[in-house]
Tab-separated table of C-alpha atoms in Angstrom:
chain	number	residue	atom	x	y	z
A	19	UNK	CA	95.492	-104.214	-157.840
A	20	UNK	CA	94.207	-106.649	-160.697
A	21	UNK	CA	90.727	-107.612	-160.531
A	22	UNK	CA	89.709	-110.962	-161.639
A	23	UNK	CA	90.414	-111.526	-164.967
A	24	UNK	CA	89.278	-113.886	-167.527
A	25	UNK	CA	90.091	-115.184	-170.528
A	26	UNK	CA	89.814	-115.587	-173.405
A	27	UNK	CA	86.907	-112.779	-173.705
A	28	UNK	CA	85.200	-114.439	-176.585
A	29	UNK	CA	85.213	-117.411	-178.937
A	30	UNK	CA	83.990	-119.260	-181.144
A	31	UNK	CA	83.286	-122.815	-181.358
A	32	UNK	CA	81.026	-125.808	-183.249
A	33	UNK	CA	78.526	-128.202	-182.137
A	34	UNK	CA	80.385	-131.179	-180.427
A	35	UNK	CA	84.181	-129.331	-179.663
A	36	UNK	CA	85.940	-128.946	-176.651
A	37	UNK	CA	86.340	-125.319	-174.708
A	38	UNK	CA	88.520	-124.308	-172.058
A	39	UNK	CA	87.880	-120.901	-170.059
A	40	UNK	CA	90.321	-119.868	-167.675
A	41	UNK	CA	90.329	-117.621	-164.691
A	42	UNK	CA	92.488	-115.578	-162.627
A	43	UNK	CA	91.424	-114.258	-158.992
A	44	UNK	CA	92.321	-111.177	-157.094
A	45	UNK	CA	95.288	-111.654	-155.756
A	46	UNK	CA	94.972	-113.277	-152.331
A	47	UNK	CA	91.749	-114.881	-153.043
A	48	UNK	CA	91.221	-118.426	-152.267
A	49	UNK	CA	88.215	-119.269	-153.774
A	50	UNK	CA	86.605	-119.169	-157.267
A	51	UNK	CA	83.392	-120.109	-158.388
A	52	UNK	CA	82.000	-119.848	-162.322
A	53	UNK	CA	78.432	-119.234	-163.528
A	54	UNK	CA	76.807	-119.361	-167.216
A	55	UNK	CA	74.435	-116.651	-167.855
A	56	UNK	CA	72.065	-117.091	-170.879
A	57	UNK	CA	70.883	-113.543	-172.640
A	58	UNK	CA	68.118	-112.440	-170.675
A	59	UNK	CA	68.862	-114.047	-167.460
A	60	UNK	CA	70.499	-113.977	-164.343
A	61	UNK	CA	73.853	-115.869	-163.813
A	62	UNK	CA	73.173	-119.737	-162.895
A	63	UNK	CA	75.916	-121.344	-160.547
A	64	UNK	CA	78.061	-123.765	-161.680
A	65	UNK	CA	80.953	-124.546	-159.944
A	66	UNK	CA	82.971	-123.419	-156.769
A	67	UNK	CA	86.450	-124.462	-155.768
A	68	UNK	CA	88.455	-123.635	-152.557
A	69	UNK	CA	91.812	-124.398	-151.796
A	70	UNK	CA	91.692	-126.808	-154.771
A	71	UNK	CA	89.043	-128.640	-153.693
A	72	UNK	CA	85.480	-128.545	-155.283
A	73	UNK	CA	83.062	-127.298	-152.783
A	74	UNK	CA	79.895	-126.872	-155.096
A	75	UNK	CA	78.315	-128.164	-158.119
A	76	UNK	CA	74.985	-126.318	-160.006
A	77	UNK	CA	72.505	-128.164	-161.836
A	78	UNK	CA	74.968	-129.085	-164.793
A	79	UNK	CA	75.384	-131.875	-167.331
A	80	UNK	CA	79.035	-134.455	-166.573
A	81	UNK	CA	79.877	-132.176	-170.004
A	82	UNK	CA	81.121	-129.444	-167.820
A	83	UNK	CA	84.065	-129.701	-165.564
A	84	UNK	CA	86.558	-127.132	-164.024
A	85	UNK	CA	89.514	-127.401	-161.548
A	86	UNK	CA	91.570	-125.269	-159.366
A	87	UNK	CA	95.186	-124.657	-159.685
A	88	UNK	CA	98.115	-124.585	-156.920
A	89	UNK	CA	98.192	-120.442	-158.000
A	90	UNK	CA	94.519	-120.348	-156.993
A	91	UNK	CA	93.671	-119.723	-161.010
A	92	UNK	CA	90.891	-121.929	-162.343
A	93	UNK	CA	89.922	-123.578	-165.946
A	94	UNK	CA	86.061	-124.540	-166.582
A	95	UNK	CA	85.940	-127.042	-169.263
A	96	UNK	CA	82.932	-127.861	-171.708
A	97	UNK	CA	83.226	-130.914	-173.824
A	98	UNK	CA	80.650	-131.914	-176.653
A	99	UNK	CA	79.414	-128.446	-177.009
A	100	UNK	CA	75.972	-127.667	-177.619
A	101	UNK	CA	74.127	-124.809	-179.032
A	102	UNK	CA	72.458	-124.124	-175.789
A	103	UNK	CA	75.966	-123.482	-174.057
A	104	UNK	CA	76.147	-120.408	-175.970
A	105	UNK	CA	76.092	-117.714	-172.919
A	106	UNK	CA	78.331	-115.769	-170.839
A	107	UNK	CA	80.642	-117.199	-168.644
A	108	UNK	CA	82.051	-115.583	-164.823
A	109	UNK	CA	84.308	-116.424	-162.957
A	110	UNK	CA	84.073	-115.162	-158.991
A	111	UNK	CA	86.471	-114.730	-156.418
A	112	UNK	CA	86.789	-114.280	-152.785
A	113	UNK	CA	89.320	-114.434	-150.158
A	114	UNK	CA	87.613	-117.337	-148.320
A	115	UNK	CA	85.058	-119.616	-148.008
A	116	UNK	CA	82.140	-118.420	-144.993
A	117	UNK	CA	79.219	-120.436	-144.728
A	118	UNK	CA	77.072	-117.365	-144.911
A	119	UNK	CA	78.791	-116.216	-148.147
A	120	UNK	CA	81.222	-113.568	-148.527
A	121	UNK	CA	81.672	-110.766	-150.884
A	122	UNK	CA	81.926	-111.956	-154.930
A	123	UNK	CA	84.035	-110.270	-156.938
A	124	UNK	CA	83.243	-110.761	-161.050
A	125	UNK	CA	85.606	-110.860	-163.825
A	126	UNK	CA	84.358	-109.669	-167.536
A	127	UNK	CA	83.140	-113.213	-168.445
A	128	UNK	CA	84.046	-115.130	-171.554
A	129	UNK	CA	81.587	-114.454	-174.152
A	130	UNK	CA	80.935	-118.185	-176.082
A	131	UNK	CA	79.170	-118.748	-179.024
A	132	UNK	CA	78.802	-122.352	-180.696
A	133	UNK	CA	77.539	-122.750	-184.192
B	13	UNK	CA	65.476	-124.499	-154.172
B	14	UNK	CA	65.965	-120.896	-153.577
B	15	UNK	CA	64.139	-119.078	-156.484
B	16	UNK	CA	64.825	-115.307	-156.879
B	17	UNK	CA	62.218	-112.373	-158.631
B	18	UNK	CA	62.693	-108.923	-159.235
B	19	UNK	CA	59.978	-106.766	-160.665
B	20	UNK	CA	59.475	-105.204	-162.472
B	21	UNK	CA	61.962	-106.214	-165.617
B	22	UNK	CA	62.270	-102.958	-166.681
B	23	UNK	CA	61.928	-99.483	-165.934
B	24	UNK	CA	62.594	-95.887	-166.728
B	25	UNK	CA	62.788	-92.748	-164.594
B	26	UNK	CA	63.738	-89.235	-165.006
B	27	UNK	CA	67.319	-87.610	-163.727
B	28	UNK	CA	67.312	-86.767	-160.150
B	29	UNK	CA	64.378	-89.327	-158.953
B	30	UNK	CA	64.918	-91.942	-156.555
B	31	UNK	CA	65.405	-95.269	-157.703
B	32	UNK	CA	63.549	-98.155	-155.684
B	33	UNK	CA	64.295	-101.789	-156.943
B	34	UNK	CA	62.341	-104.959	-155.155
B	35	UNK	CA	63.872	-108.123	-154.863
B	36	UNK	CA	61.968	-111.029	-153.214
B	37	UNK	CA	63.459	-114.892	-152.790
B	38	UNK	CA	61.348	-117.413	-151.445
B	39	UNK	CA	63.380	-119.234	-148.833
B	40	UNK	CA	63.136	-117.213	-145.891
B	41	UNK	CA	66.379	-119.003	-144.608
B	42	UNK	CA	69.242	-117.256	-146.422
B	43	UNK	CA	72.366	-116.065	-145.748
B	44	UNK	CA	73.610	-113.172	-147.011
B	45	UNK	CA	72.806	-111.119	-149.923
B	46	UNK	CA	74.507	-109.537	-151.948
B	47	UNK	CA	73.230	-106.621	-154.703
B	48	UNK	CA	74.801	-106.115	-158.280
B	49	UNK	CA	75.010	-104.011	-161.443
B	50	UNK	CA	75.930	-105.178	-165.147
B	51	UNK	CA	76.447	-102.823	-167.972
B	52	UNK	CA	75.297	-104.377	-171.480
B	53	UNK	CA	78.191	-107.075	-172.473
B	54	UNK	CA	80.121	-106.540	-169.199
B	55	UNK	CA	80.681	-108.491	-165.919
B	56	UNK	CA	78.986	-107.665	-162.534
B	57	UNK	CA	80.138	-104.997	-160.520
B	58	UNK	CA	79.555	-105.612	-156.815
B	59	UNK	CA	77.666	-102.817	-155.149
B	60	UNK	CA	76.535	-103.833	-151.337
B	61	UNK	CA	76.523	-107.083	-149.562
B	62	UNK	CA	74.273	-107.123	-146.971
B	63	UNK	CA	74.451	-109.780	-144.230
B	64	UNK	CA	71.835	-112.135	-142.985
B	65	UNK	CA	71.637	-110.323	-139.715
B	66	UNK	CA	71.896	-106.746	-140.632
B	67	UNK	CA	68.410	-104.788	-141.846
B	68	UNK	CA	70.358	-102.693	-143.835
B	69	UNK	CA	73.681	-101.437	-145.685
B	70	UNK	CA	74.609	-97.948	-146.981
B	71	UNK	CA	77.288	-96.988	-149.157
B	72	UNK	CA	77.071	-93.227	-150.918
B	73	UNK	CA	73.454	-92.803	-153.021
B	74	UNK	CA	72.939	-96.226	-152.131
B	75	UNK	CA	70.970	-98.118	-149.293
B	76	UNK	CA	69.982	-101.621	-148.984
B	77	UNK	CA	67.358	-103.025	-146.658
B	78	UNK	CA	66.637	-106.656	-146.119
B	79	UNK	CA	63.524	-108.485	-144.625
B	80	UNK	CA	64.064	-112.005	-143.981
B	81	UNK	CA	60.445	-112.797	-142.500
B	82	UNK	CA	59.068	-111.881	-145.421
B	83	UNK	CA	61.617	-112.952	-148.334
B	84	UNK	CA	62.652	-109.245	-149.333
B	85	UNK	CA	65.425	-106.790	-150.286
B	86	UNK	CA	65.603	-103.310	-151.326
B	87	UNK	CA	67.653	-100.942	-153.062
B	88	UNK	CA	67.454	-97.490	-153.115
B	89	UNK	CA	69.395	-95.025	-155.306
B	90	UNK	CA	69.135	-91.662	-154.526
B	91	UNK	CA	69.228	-89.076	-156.800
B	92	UNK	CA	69.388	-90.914	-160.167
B	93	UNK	CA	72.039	-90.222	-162.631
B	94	UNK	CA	72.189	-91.256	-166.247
B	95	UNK	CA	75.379	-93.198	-165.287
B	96	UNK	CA	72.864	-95.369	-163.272
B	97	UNK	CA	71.808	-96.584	-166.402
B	98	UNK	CA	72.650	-100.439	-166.085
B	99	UNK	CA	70.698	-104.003	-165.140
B	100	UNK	CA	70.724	-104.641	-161.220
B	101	UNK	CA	70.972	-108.087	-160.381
B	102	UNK	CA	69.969	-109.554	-156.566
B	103	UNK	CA	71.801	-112.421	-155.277
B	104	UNK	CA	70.833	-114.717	-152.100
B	105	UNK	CA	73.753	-116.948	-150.665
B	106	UNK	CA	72.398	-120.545	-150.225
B	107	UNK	CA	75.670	-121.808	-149.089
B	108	UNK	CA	78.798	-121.161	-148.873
B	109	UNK	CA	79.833	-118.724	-151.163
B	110	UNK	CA	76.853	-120.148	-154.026
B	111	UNK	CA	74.926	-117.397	-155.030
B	112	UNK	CA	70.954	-117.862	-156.805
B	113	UNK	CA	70.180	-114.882	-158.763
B	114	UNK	CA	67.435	-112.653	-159.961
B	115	UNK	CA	67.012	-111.761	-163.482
B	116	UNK	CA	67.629	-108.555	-162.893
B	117	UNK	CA	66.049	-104.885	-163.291
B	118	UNK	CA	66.877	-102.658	-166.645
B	119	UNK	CA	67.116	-99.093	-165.422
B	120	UNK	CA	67.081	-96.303	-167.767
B	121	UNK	CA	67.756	-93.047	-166.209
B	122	UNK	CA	66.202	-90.530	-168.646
B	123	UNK	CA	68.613	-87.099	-168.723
């Protein structure tokens, strides 16, 4: 079976443009969540959807948005780009949504680099 | 807000030595953890996820213990490998499935 995969695996952008990621879960998985990690540190949350439905937000600027497709796929969107959004990107799935937290299972990440 | 530390940042050890990484996380009222590794460039590769009532979680050369009184987790590799050569990230559920994470140890496992 097809882990989670993620694409595309790196770009390219300037100061001030518009990025789309996208994500694919395992297969079965209901629930995806995506995290920026800077060089150096540990992934920081930024979004997790379920069944569509946002269920979690991290500590980020209105600039970032994402949304959850009928297919269970997923798009994180970063308008206005700054310099400092230059990271990695992951996208995580599960099959549900426990309170306590359930296994995560990581795609490659999108590698983004603004100029 | 759940802040997560593992020390040391780095650290080296010879082929065939355990491995012993500390994780600590400072509110005692988690749920589950969960432990990963991340070669240079790559995504995370889940290794154990240990749940909020267990003390500890075993699969092959590795074994994780967790302390929730006193805000810690363990991993243990046994008998290192070069192939063990990777950063190991620690990750405390705070909700849901919304995971805070360490910064991670850099192993080297020296052949």
């Amino acid at each position: 079976d097809a882990g989670v995969t993620q694409s595309p695996t790196h770009l390219i952008k300037t100061r001030g443009q518009h990025v789309t990621l996208r994500c694919s879960p395992i297969s079965g998985h209901k629930s995806v969540s995506w995290y920026q990690q800077v060089l150096g540190q540990g992934p920081q949350f930024i979004f997790q959807y379920y069944e569509k439905e946002e269920r979690g937000r991290g500590n980020f600027p209105d600039r970032f948005s994402a949304r959850q497709f009928p297919n269970y796929s997923s798009e994180l969107n970063v308008n206005a780009l700054l310099l400092g959004d230059s990271a990695l990107y992951l996208c995580a799935s599960s099959f549900g949504d426990r309170g306590d937290g359930e296994t995560q299972y990581f795609g490659p990440g999108t590698r983004l680099l603004v100029l | 807000k759940q802040e997560v530390t593992q020390i040391p940042a780095a650290l080296s050890v010879p082929e065939g030595e355990n491995l012993v990484l500390n994780c600590s996380f400072t509110d005692s009222a988690i749920y589950n953890l969960q432990w990963f590794r991340q070669d240079p460039g790559k995504g995370l590769t889940s290794l154990l996820l240990i749940q909020s009532s267990q003390r500890e979680q075993t699969s092959g050369r590795l074994n994780a213990s967790l302390d929730k009184s006193s805000g810690r987790s363990t991993l243990y590799i046994a008998a290192s490998q070069p192939g063990d050569s990777a950063t190991y990230l620690c990750a405390v559920f705070y909700g849901n499935n919304r995971l805070a994470f360490g910064k991670g140890n850099q192993v080297v496992v020296i052949p």
